[in-house]
């Protein structure tokens, strides 16, 4: 039967399987084979140095891994994932109790060197590693360096052998075209679009299932830009048509979901519908694919592959998360030099309206921000994003430190002495400027410590490499220099966190209004009232709630947000560049779901926030104060995004506001206007509060209801009640 099915028919069956897995996969489904193979490899190779332990370990694992095939597979990349028997369950629990998984080191949250992977293939990496090892032997290099290269040779050979084994399994199953596509990239560089997509899928599978530690989410590159030449060559030669390419993408999109367990990790871990990390190391880790944006490979031209990928995004899938890099529409009447594929942009807005897992970034803010931070333009043009909204300079960077933190936290620590959490005390200030300066100096102390530690590392003499990983193998400079990634890359980076700007702005705006404009009380009185959680000051509490709030297009609150953001960016930049060697630091505003835990650690604040209440999340305002989506976006767009390199803005829109073709057009205009005002990022959940409440009561009616968490999506009905309530707490905008 499989032999006579068209690619489109096969892709349709893959879609049915994927949706059923997302809806109904048993929560207890476990990667039993993964854990058993790791256990056996550790028994064999635990005593070896890490490069050889990983090299021989992956060789063993990939030579023993099962190779499932279904008759409608277009791409390969399946694996064992089943509900364990009682004996298997006992083994997996014992395995984790004994902490036997040290073999697997891939933490993900990065983009590999996909451009080079597609250009030279696995054979190119193998040749390079062999040449480097031969050079080391000729130069009598130390054993550590030789083990470093030998480990990489083993890894590459293991990957090639696994692909050849899988090709043979596909051929035995009668999938001749599938087998040929796999065999064509078992060493050589991809020569077709089909082959390139096969290589991406198989590397993704190896990375997540067999080599990944916990939470190994991976970005698979700018596939529309990187694979355009192969796609167009296939079309021109008659090897492929648009319908066949669409089916390949459909199969790819579907298989990216098969690895997922049930549940959501940031708020829902441990719930009844929760697979968890110990059953599935990838759990709810989506893959990421980047589309659109300015291109040095294909400047000033339409990219039909961008449109095709956008068209095939399935709103019912959790993975891949598609990151769309938005560029302005062209003013030219010559469509051959259009700056943007308008049809692709329209499709992205429609899919976002339908709750697809989509993040939208503005190239005209992100690229200048990266350049301002010290990234060369040619590299900034290639930027990608990984989970959950963190910027990559693909294959040319390594994060060596994280500085900064919660802006609201720095402001609160400036206002209060929190050294004794049980008995916080207000601090005294004579002016608003003094408070800003005090919060800034707390940040300065933080970043100076981190940057000095990074400088010490960068200035220290290199040591022989003592560990390897697949991530480092596919990173520029590692093989060339014979050094671990942190010492080999062009850009050792520090992420500077600038979090919870909404609450921080509200605090400063409240102090300005209550103390310095309306003279309702002194600063000491306001802080004392807040520290008492407003118990004895109902009038001040009411006044605090009425003060200007960020997100309502109020100039007073937005001015405070802008001032804080500029202040913190200025200080981080001064400290990064004030001493040699300079530190390349990228300011990011991502909170993930940390606004809940970080808010729980802080007392009540002058904006009317109660003791322990959540802070504002990501770039959003404090929940409950947004007047409309346009007012919110006008506020956010005032921030200095020419200095900020990534961050999330969650918008929960009512279904009626974006329903139908007219609604999709409203959403497109909304996005265009926000980005033309200078906004950086948007991501949407289109759900009504009443609908979410009903889904809590009747989950069986809402199996496909997807909601945005932070940089990824989740099935609402699989989340815990507390997590669902956090989503409901977000303002429903129209």
XYZ file of C-alpha atoms in Angstrom:
734
model
C 0.000 0.000 0.000
C 2.770 2.441 0.988
C 4.404 2.072 -2.428
C 1.344 3.465 -4.204
C 0.603 6.364 -1.890
C 1.449 9.859 -3.046
C 3.533 12.122 -0.824
C 0.416 14.169 -0.093
C -1.492 11.073 1.025
C 1.386 10.035 3.256
C 1.580 13.497 4.806
C -2.153 13.412 5.526
C -1.744 10.178 7.502
C 1.188 11.700 9.384
C -1.041 14.629 10.360
C -3.705 12.296 11.746
C -1.096 10.424 13.789
C 0.413 13.660 15.117
C -2.868 15.167 16.296
C -3.873 11.931 17.964
C -0.511 11.782 19.762
C -0.833 15.354 21.012
C -4.361 14.683 22.247
C -4.143 11.170 23.598
C -0.592 9.915 24.019
C -0.479 8.106 27.378
C 0.988 10.319 30.055
C 3.129 7.387 31.206
C 4.735 6.874 27.795
C 8.466 6.633 28.433
C 11.708 6.536 26.409
C 12.550 3.162 27.930
C 15.052 2.201 25.234
C 16.911 5.509 25.615
C 17.446 4.990 29.328
C 18.433 1.336 28.898
C 20.985 2.071 26.164
C 22.512 4.883 28.227
C 22.722 2.529 31.207
C 24.490 -0.120 29.136
C 26.877 2.413 27.598
C 27.761 3.759 31.030
C 28.591 0.230 32.185
C 30.962 -0.137 29.247
C 32.625 3.281 29.126
C 32.189 5.057 32.478
C 35.912 4.940 33.226
C 37.027 6.656 30.018
C 37.832 10.385 29.660
C 34.683 12.308 28.704
C 35.483 12.735 24.972
C 35.991 9.006 24.551
C 33.121 8.115 26.874
C 30.736 10.183 24.762
C 32.228 9.033 21.458
C 32.132 5.331 22.262
C 28.876 5.716 24.192
C 27.003 7.285 21.276
C 28.548 4.717 18.936
C 27.053 1.981 21.095
C 23.677 3.697 21.486
C 23.217 4.556 17.806
C 24.302 1.077 16.727
C 21.680 -0.515 18.995
C 18.786 1.962 18.732
C 15.622 0.616 17.152
C 14.610 2.029 13.773
C 10.802 2.235 13.608
C 9.277 2.779 10.173
C 5.670 3.280 9.108
C 4.397 2.812 5.597
C 3.547 6.504 5.201
C 6.874 7.900 6.418
C 8.399 10.496 4.123
C 11.176 11.396 6.545
C 12.784 9.038 9.034
C 13.173 9.861 12.702
C 11.084 7.606 14.892
C 12.174 5.993 18.171
C 10.958 3.777 20.982
C 8.406 5.541 23.218
C 5.921 3.318 25.026
C 4.134 2.746 28.324
C 6.585 0.659 30.337
C 5.880 -2.730 31.813
C 6.164 -2.960 35.616
C 9.708 -4.295 35.224
C 10.645 -1.473 32.860
C 9.062 1.092 35.167
C 11.150 -0.198 38.062
C 14.296 -0.033 35.936
C 13.696 3.568 34.826
C 13.016 4.704 38.376
C 16.144 2.939 39.635
C 18.184 4.424 36.774
C 17.255 7.962 37.788
C 17.674 7.313 41.494
C 21.239 6.221 40.775
C 21.862 9.261 38.538
C 23.144 7.097 35.688
C 22.528 9.527 32.832
C 25.813 11.478 32.928
C 26.730 10.233 29.451
C 24.331 12.643 27.727
C 25.473 16.268 27.842
C 23.486 18.131 25.187
C 21.622 21.000 26.842
C 20.351 22.498 23.599
C 18.952 26.036 23.675
C 21.167 26.879 20.720
C 21.368 26.922 16.920
C 23.878 24.632 15.228
C 25.977 25.590 12.198
C 23.309 24.539 9.741
C 24.858 26.529 6.894
C 28.067 24.484 7.137
C 26.191 21.226 7.769
C 24.295 21.709 4.501
C 27.417 22.874 2.667
C 29.920 20.130 3.583
C 27.804 17.318 4.991
C 28.900 14.904 7.670
C 31.810 13.778 5.478
C 33.183 17.307 5.566
C 33.189 17.315 9.355
C 34.749 13.842 9.439
C 37.533 14.884 7.069
C 38.206 18.007 9.115
C 38.344 16.070 12.397
C 40.646 13.433 10.918
C 42.954 16.094 9.497
C 43.108 17.878 12.851
C 43.919 14.650 14.661
C 46.635 13.819 12.121
C 48.130 17.268 12.609
C 48.148 16.771 16.373
C 49.910 13.433 15.993
C 52.526 15.035 13.773
C 53.037 17.823 16.282
C 53.147 15.428 19.270
C 50.131 17.085 20.878
C 49.057 15.993 24.342
C 46.690 13.119 24.969
C 43.806 15.439 25.910
C 43.801 17.078 22.470
C 44.063 13.721 20.715
C 41.137 12.383 22.765
C 39.221 15.555 21.916
C 39.477 14.885 18.180
C 39.092 11.116 18.515
C 35.824 11.652 20.356
C 34.507 13.824 17.543
C 35.560 11.296 14.910
C 33.640 8.623 16.798
C 30.525 10.827 17.049
C 30.449 11.650 13.341
C 31.027 8.037 12.345
C 28.266 6.948 14.733
C 25.797 9.413 13.190
C 26.668 8.257 9.663
C 26.294 4.600 10.631
C 22.910 5.293 12.265
C 21.651 7.018 9.106
C 22.834 4.113 6.933
C 21.124 1.627 9.258
C 17.908 3.640 9.067
C 18.109 3.825 5.273
C 18.404 0.038 5.158
C 15.403 -0.339 7.470
C 13.351 1.946 5.220
C 14.387 -0.052 2.160
C 13.387 -3.303 3.874
C 9.980 -1.718 4.577
C 9.530 -0.927 0.885
C 10.109 2.837 1.241
C 12.595 3.119 -1.603
C 12.485 6.902 -2.078
C 12.761 7.448 1.656
C 15.719 5.069 1.860
C 17.445 6.780 -1.065
C 16.964 10.211 0.493
C 18.471 9.011 3.791
C 21.378 7.226 2.151
C 22.153 10.337 0.088
C 23.027 12.306 3.230
C 24.804 9.513 5.156
C 28.051 11.398 4.684
C 27.723 13.603 1.588
C 26.275 17.108 1.727
C 22.589 17.276 0.768
C 22.065 17.648 -2.970
C 18.278 17.976 -2.811
C 15.657 19.679 -0.664
C 14.340 16.247 0.329
C 17.789 15.131 1.441
C 18.395 18.299 3.421
C 15.085 17.934 5.286
C 15.936 14.281 5.976
C 19.275 15.352 7.475
C 17.604 17.965 9.682
C 15.048 15.442 10.931
C 17.598 12.746 11.712
C 20.039 15.092 13.453
C 17.122 16.489 15.432
C 16.114 12.978 16.480
C 19.634 11.981 17.494
C 20.084 15.201 19.440
C 16.814 15.039 21.363
C 16.342 11.312 21.909
C 19.803 9.821 22.268
C 22.285 12.596 23.065
C 20.203 15.155 24.931
C 20.337 15.786 28.639
C 17.177 17.212 30.205
C 15.412 19.920 28.173
C 17.597 19.806 25.024
C 15.481 22.092 22.816
C 17.182 22.928 19.518
C 16.802 25.573 16.807
C 16.952 24.107 13.317
C 18.016 27.283 11.542
C 16.570 29.533 8.855
C 15.365 26.659 6.718
C 13.664 28.812 4.077
C 16.841 30.819 3.480
C 19.337 27.967 3.818
C 17.438 25.536 1.570
C 16.080 27.885 -1.086
C 18.769 27.084 -3.666
C 18.225 23.325 -3.293
C 14.455 23.776 -3.520
C 14.604 25.886 -6.667
C 17.127 23.541 -8.305
C 14.811 20.594 -7.610
C 11.817 22.442 -9.063
C 13.778 23.448 -12.156
C 15.059 19.896 -12.718
C 11.633 18.330 -12.227
C 12.777 16.278 -9.220
C 10.179 17.924 -7.001
C 7.058 20.024 -7.301
C 5.511 22.419 -4.811
C 2.964 19.837 -3.668
C 5.709 17.305 -2.934
C 7.774 19.861 -1.021
C 4.676 20.761 1.005
C 4.226 17.094 1.920
C 7.854 16.851 3.066
C 7.339 19.899 5.286
C 4.073 18.446 6.615
C 5.845 15.228 7.561
C 8.667 17.208 9.189
C 6.210 19.326 11.194
C 4.369 16.236 12.353
C 7.434 14.277 13.404
C 8.737 17.205 15.444
C 5.730 16.615 17.729
C 6.186 12.880 18.189
C 9.049 13.411 20.615
C 6.889 15.397 23.001
C 5.363 14.080 26.179
C 2.207 15.469 27.733
C 2.031 18.531 29.966
C 3.966 21.788 30.380
C 7.041 22.284 32.527
C 7.220 25.891 33.714
C 3.977 25.922 35.702
C 2.380 22.478 35.411
C 5.123 20.030 36.341
C 3.802 17.167 38.452
C 0.190 17.444 37.334
C -2.044 14.512 36.470
C -1.539 15.035 32.715
C 2.208 15.434 32.980
C 4.816 13.092 31.490
C 7.768 14.821 33.142
C 11.507 14.893 32.450
C 12.334 11.533 33.972
C 10.134 9.647 31.518
C 11.033 11.762 28.498
C 14.137 13.949 28.644
C 12.576 16.169 25.950
C 9.150 16.265 27.663
C 7.583 19.441 26.163
C 10.636 20.724 24.256
C 9.624 22.114 20.909
C 12.067 22.430 18.041
C 12.421 25.951 16.619
C 12.523 26.979 12.952
C 13.246 30.521 11.763
C 11.605 32.013 8.654
C 11.829 35.319 6.829
C 14.053 38.291 7.476
C 16.805 40.115 5.675
C 19.125 37.765 3.802
C 22.700 38.107 2.633
C 22.269 34.902 0.621
C 19.231 36.067 -1.321
C 19.046 39.863 -1.101
C 16.273 41.871 -2.702
C 14.149 38.997 -3.881
C 11.069 37.051 -2.935
C 11.615 33.686 -1.288
C 8.902 31.204 -2.310
C 10.060 28.769 0.370
C 9.167 31.270 3.093
C 5.601 31.234 1.842
C 5.534 27.446 1.571
C 6.768 26.902 5.137
C 4.306 29.514 6.429
C 1.464 27.846 4.543
C 2.218 24.438 6.099
C 2.253 25.620 9.742
C -0.396 23.621 11.565
C -2.085 25.578 14.392
C -2.889 22.320 16.201
C 0.801 21.483 16.710
C 3.046 22.406 19.613
C 6.211 21.925 17.546
C 8.038 23.340 15.709
C 7.771 26.834 17.098
C 8.125 29.044 14.040
C 10.024 32.285 14.582
C 9.110 34.738 11.842
C 11.500 37.628 11.203
C 9.310 40.458 9.959
C 10.681 43.049 7.538
C 8.911 46.136 6.132
C 6.824 45.857 3.010
C 8.564 47.033 -0.148
C 7.733 50.431 -1.612
C 8.826 49.125 -5.003
C 6.257 48.259 -7.679
C 8.700 45.675 -9.035
C 7.705 42.531 -7.128
C 10.958 40.806 -8.096
C 12.814 43.071 -5.660
C 10.190 43.114 -2.939
C 11.592 43.471 0.563
C 8.933 41.124 1.909
C 6.875 38.208 0.739
C 3.453 39.707 1.429
C 1.673 36.390 1.021
C 4.001 34.772 3.585
C 3.383 37.636 6.024
C -0.370 37.313 5.532
C -0.159 33.575 6.200
C 1.876 34.116 9.373
C -0.736 36.532 10.698
C -3.532 34.092 9.852
C -1.743 31.196 11.548
C -0.992 33.348 14.602
C -4.682 34.281 14.713
C -5.443 30.549 14.745
C -3.174 30.009 17.794
C -0.242 28.446 15.964
C 3.091 28.285 17.791
C 4.543 31.437 16.233
C 6.871 34.164 17.510
C 7.204 37.323 15.422
C 10.348 39.466 15.627
C 11.066 42.799 13.970
C 14.310 42.678 11.983
C 14.482 46.471 12.009
C 14.938 46.507 15.783
C 16.762 43.241 16.510
C 19.544 43.613 13.946
C 20.478 47.206 14.990
C 20.374 46.140 18.657
C 22.771 43.289 17.954
C 25.065 45.612 16.030
C 24.955 48.129 18.883
C 26.031 45.342 21.232
C 29.098 44.609 19.099
C 27.911 41.922 16.677
C 29.148 42.480 13.126
C 26.338 43.174 10.672
C 27.026 40.090 8.566
C 26.576 37.970 11.687
C 23.628 39.974 13.004
C 21.781 39.321 9.726
C 21.929 35.599 10.514
C 20.402 35.823 14.001
C 17.991 33.165 15.176
C 16.046 32.657 18.408
C 15.990 29.619 20.657
C 13.684 28.596 23.475
C 12.228 30.649 24.971
C 13.048 33.862 23.036
C 16.820 33.973 23.493
C 19.010 35.382 20.687
C 21.576 33.309 18.798
C 24.456 34.238 16.540
C 24.412 30.825 14.882
C 27.571 28.767 15.415
C 29.597 31.853 16.410
C 28.721 32.420 20.050
C 28.751 30.866 23.487
C 27.055 32.223 26.598
C 29.734 32.531 29.288
C 27.650 34.387 31.861
C 24.289 35.833 32.815
C 24.003 39.208 34.549
C 21.234 41.547 35.661
C 17.852 40.339 36.808
C 14.517 41.801 37.784
C 14.261 45.577 37.309
C 11.336 45.483 39.729
C 13.516 43.560 42.145
C 16.323 46.112 41.936
C 13.821 48.939 42.490
C 12.267 47.149 45.464
C 15.694 46.483 46.979
C 16.513 50.162 46.528
C 13.311 51.170 48.332
C 13.467 48.571 51.097
C 16.153 46.951 53.192
C 15.303 43.317 52.510
C 18.277 41.757 54.284
C 15.833 40.467 56.895
C 12.987 39.116 54.774
C 10.740 38.723 57.789
C 11.195 42.361 58.784
C 11.807 44.591 55.722
C 12.437 48.275 56.370
C 11.958 51.321 54.120
C 14.960 53.345 53.008
C 14.936 57.132 52.905
C 15.392 59.248 49.753
C 15.148 62.948 49.090
C 14.134 62.780 45.437
C 12.933 60.515 42.663
C 16.332 60.756 40.975
C 17.975 59.258 44.050
C 15.737 56.192 43.784
C 16.572 55.690 40.111
C 20.271 56.054 40.870
C 20.104 53.632 43.808
C 18.379 50.968 41.694
C 20.951 51.519 38.952
C 23.857 51.099 41.371
C 22.461 47.770 42.534
C 22.450 46.631 38.918
C 25.975 48.003 38.448
C 27.246 45.942 41.375
C 25.615 42.843 39.901
C 26.888 43.183 36.349
C 30.355 44.306 37.415
C 30.807 41.121 39.400
C 29.653 38.948 36.483
C 31.662 40.845 33.861
C 34.828 40.749 35.967
C 34.456 37.009 36.367
C 34.050 36.665 32.600
C 37.096 38.861 31.998
C 39.124 36.648 34.296
C 38.090 33.637 32.247
C 38.793 35.304 28.902
C 42.215 36.521 30.082
C 43.319 33.195 31.512
C 45.551 30.949 29.400
C 43.681 28.185 27.562
C 43.888 24.679 28.933
C 43.769 21.414 26.979
C 40.159 20.606 26.020
C 38.576 18.116 28.387
C 35.050 17.645 27.055
C 33.095 17.460 23.800
C 29.468 17.594 22.659
C 27.470 17.458 19.455
C 26.645 21.131 20.059
C 30.328 22.027 20.044
C 31.072 19.811 17.051
C 28.637 21.876 14.976
C 29.966 25.222 16.237
C 32.441 27.289 14.245
C 35.980 27.327 15.628
C 35.880 24.237 17.837
C 37.509 21.794 15.422
C 39.654 24.543 13.905
C 41.185 25.648 17.202
C 41.004 22.429 19.182
C 39.278 24.214 22.028
C 35.968 23.974 23.846
C 33.256 26.284 22.590
C 33.663 29.042 25.182
C 37.265 29.576 24.014
C 36.790 28.869 20.319
C 33.875 31.060 19.265
C 33.964 34.539 17.811
C 31.530 35.926 20.385
C 31.741 34.827 24.017
C 28.519 36.466 25.225
C 26.825 37.546 28.418
C 23.044 37.857 28.534
C 22.037 40.870 30.654
C 18.561 40.285 32.051
C 16.259 43.332 32.222
C 13.101 41.781 33.610
C 9.661 42.829 34.898
C 9.797 46.312 33.417
C 6.032 46.764 33.805
C 5.957 46.460 37.598
C 9.138 48.507 37.935
C 7.654 51.338 35.866
C 4.408 51.227 37.845
C 6.333 51.543 41.123
C 8.252 54.598 39.974
C 5.180 56.217 38.407
C 3.217 55.662 41.620
C 5.909 57.260 43.777
C 6.138 60.227 41.419
C 2.375 60.787 41.400
C 1.555 60.154 45.076
C 4.616 61.701 46.722
C 5.953 64.342 44.346
C 2.962 65.458 42.230
C -0.169 65.062 44.364
C 1.656 65.301 47.742
C -0.709 62.767 49.301
C 1.952 61.547 51.730
C 5.696 61.361 52.246
C 7.805 58.623 50.703
C 8.347 57.091 54.150
C 4.603 56.961 54.723
C 3.946 55.406 51.329
C 6.612 52.741 51.802
C 5.407 51.957 55.320
C 1.847 51.540 54.052
C 3.018 49.172 51.333
C 5.163 47.145 53.739
C 2.059 46.652 55.890
C 0.393 45.296 52.735
C -1.898 48.321 52.838
C -3.769 46.913 55.859
C -3.975 50.256 57.658
C -4.056 52.546 54.626
C -7.097 51.876 52.426
C -7.084 55.421 51.020
C -3.429 55.191 49.969
C -4.062 51.740 48.542
C -6.909 53.095 46.424
C -4.717 55.990 45.299
C -1.887 53.605 44.406
C -4.176 51.538 42.209
C -5.225 54.684 40.345
C -1.697 55.892 39.591
C -0.431 55.752 35.978
C 0.253 52.235 34.733
C 2.568 51.014 32.011
C 0.598 49.456 29.179
C -2.211 52.026 29.109
C -0.418 54.501 26.799
C 0.113 56.822 29.753
C 3.122 59.068 29.229
C 4.012 59.226 32.925
C 4.197 55.461 33.376
C 5.779 54.896 29.971
C 8.374 57.560 30.691
C 9.326 55.672 33.849
C 9.617 52.408 31.879
C 11.781 54.039 29.228
C 13.981 55.754 31.798
C 14.557 52.517 33.698
C 15.311 50.560 30.557
C 17.754 53.167 29.268
C 19.388 53.465 32.677
C 19.914 49.735 32.992
C 21.151 49.360 29.401
C 23.548 52.299 29.880
C 25.009 50.840 33.057
C 25.404 47.361 31.584
C 27.082 48.841 28.517
C 29.428 51.015 30.605
C 30.505 48.045 32.701
C 30.860 45.749 29.680
C 33.081 48.176 27.769
C 34.761 49.973 30.642
C 37.663 47.551 30.998
C 39.677 45.216 28.790
C 38.802 42.785 27.479
C 35.443 44.232 26.492
C 32.426 42.024 27.129
C 29.805 41.522 24.437
C 26.558 41.644 26.380
C 23.069 41.333 24.964
C 20.237 42.929 26.980
C 17.187 40.655 27.026
C 13.816 41.150 28.703
C 12.757 37.512 29.033
C 11.165 36.389 32.295
C 9.697 33.074 31.169
C 7.278 32.403 34.043
C 9.664 33.712 36.713
C 7.343 36.613 37.467
C 5.404 34.328 39.787
C 8.310 33.056 41.903
C 10.138 36.383 41.937
C 6.981 38.229 42.928
C 6.453 35.778 45.787
C 9.787 36.945 47.255
C 8.925 40.650 47.315
C 6.750 42.640 49.726
C 3.931 44.868 48.546
C 5.046 47.803 46.399
C 3.897 51.439 46.020
C 1.958 50.767 42.811
C -0.739 48.879 44.740
C 0.712 45.424 44.183
C 0.055 43.166 47.188
C 2.607 41.235 49.208
C 3.916 38.225 47.245
C 1.776 38.963 44.183
C 3.231 38.161 40.749
C 5.253 40.786 38.920
C 4.565 41.764 35.331
C 5.689 39.029 32.923
C 8.124 39.534 30.070
C 7.306 42.848 28.317
C 3.671 42.828 29.396
C 2.064 45.311 31.782
C 0.784 44.305 35.181
C -2.294 42.129 34.663
C -5.567 43.994 35.070
C -4.490 47.446 33.919
C -4.482 47.238 30.116
C -7.184 49.388 28.530
C -6.911 48.045 25.012
C -4.471 46.267 22.760
C -3.651 49.488 20.892
C -2.916 51.375 24.118
C -0.740 48.511 25.316
C 1.254 48.380 22.092
C 1.724 52.150 22.060
C 3.231 51.899 25.556
C 5.537 49.021 24.728
C 6.742 50.605 21.483
C 8.196 53.540 23.449
C 10.872 51.307 24.977
C 14.417 51.664 23.559
C 14.371 48.523 21.450
C 17.465 49.668 19.593
C 19.270 48.437 22.721
C 17.305 45.224 23.464
C 18.062 41.994 21.648
C 15.117 39.766 22.521
C 12.086 39.368 24.738
C 8.485 38.248 24.728
C 5.264 40.224 24.552
C 2.296 37.940 25.205
C -1.025 39.198 23.894
C -4.248 37.353 24.679
C -6.850 38.498 22.171
C -10.556 37.756 22.183
C -11.667 35.497 19.353
C -14.236 37.986 18.125
C -11.653 40.723 17.671
C -9.719 38.748 15.039
C -12.375 36.416 13.598
C -12.602 35.761 9.888
C -10.733 37.389 7.032
C -11.440 40.864 8.394
C -10.054 39.859 11.777
C -6.898 38.435 10.236
C -6.421 41.685 8.351
C -6.893 43.651 11.591
C -4.226 41.504 13.201
C -1.829 42.110 10.312
C -2.367 45.865 10.471
C -1.926 45.767 14.244
C 1.406 43.956 13.887
C 2.629 46.207 11.089
C 1.754 49.349 13.009
C 3.450 48.133 16.202
C 6.617 47.204 14.352
C 6.652 50.457 12.391
C 6.452 52.273 15.746
C 9.625 50.426 16.767
C 8.225 47.390 18.592
C 10.366 44.273 18.796
C 8.307 41.104 19.289
C 4.750 39.754 19.391
C 3.183 36.400 20.244
C -0.503 35.625 20.576
C -3.055 33.497 22.340
C -6.489 33.973 20.803
C -8.875 32.728 23.465
C -11.842 34.127 25.364
C -11.890 34.015 29.148
C -15.291 32.311 29.082
C -13.879 29.671 26.751
C -10.939 29.003 29.087
C -13.248 28.746 32.084
C -15.461 26.297 30.230
C -12.387 24.261 29.221
C -11.574 23.865 32.914
C -15.036 22.395 33.492
C -15.358 20.351 30.288
C -11.825 19.517 29.092
C -13.119 16.779 26.773
C -14.565 19.502 24.523
C -11.275 21.389 24.189
C -8.625 18.805 23.324
C -7.095 21.087 20.677
C -7.118 24.349 22.656
C -3.592 25.755 22.460
C -2.313 28.648 24.575
C 0.925 30.593 24.619
C 3.132 30.090 27.680
C 6.212 32.220 27.000
C 8.319 31.027 24.054
C 6.266 27.938 23.397
C 2.669 26.699 23.349
C 0.859 24.067 25.385
C -2.423 22.157 25.401
C -4.564 24.088 27.875
C -6.446 21.052 29.174
C -3.197 19.240 30.056
C -2.118 22.049 32.391
C -2.749 22.161 36.133
C -5.546 24.363 37.467
C -3.016 26.827 38.905
C -1.271 27.095 35.544
C -4.579 27.474 33.715
C -5.552 30.255 36.106
C -2.290 32.055 35.341
C -3.189 32.036 31.643
C -6.699 33.256 32.467
C -5.207 36.015 34.636
C -3.650 37.589 31.558
C -5.750 40.423 30.203
C -8.171 39.551 27.423
C -7.734 42.345 24.896
C -9.805 43.515 21.984
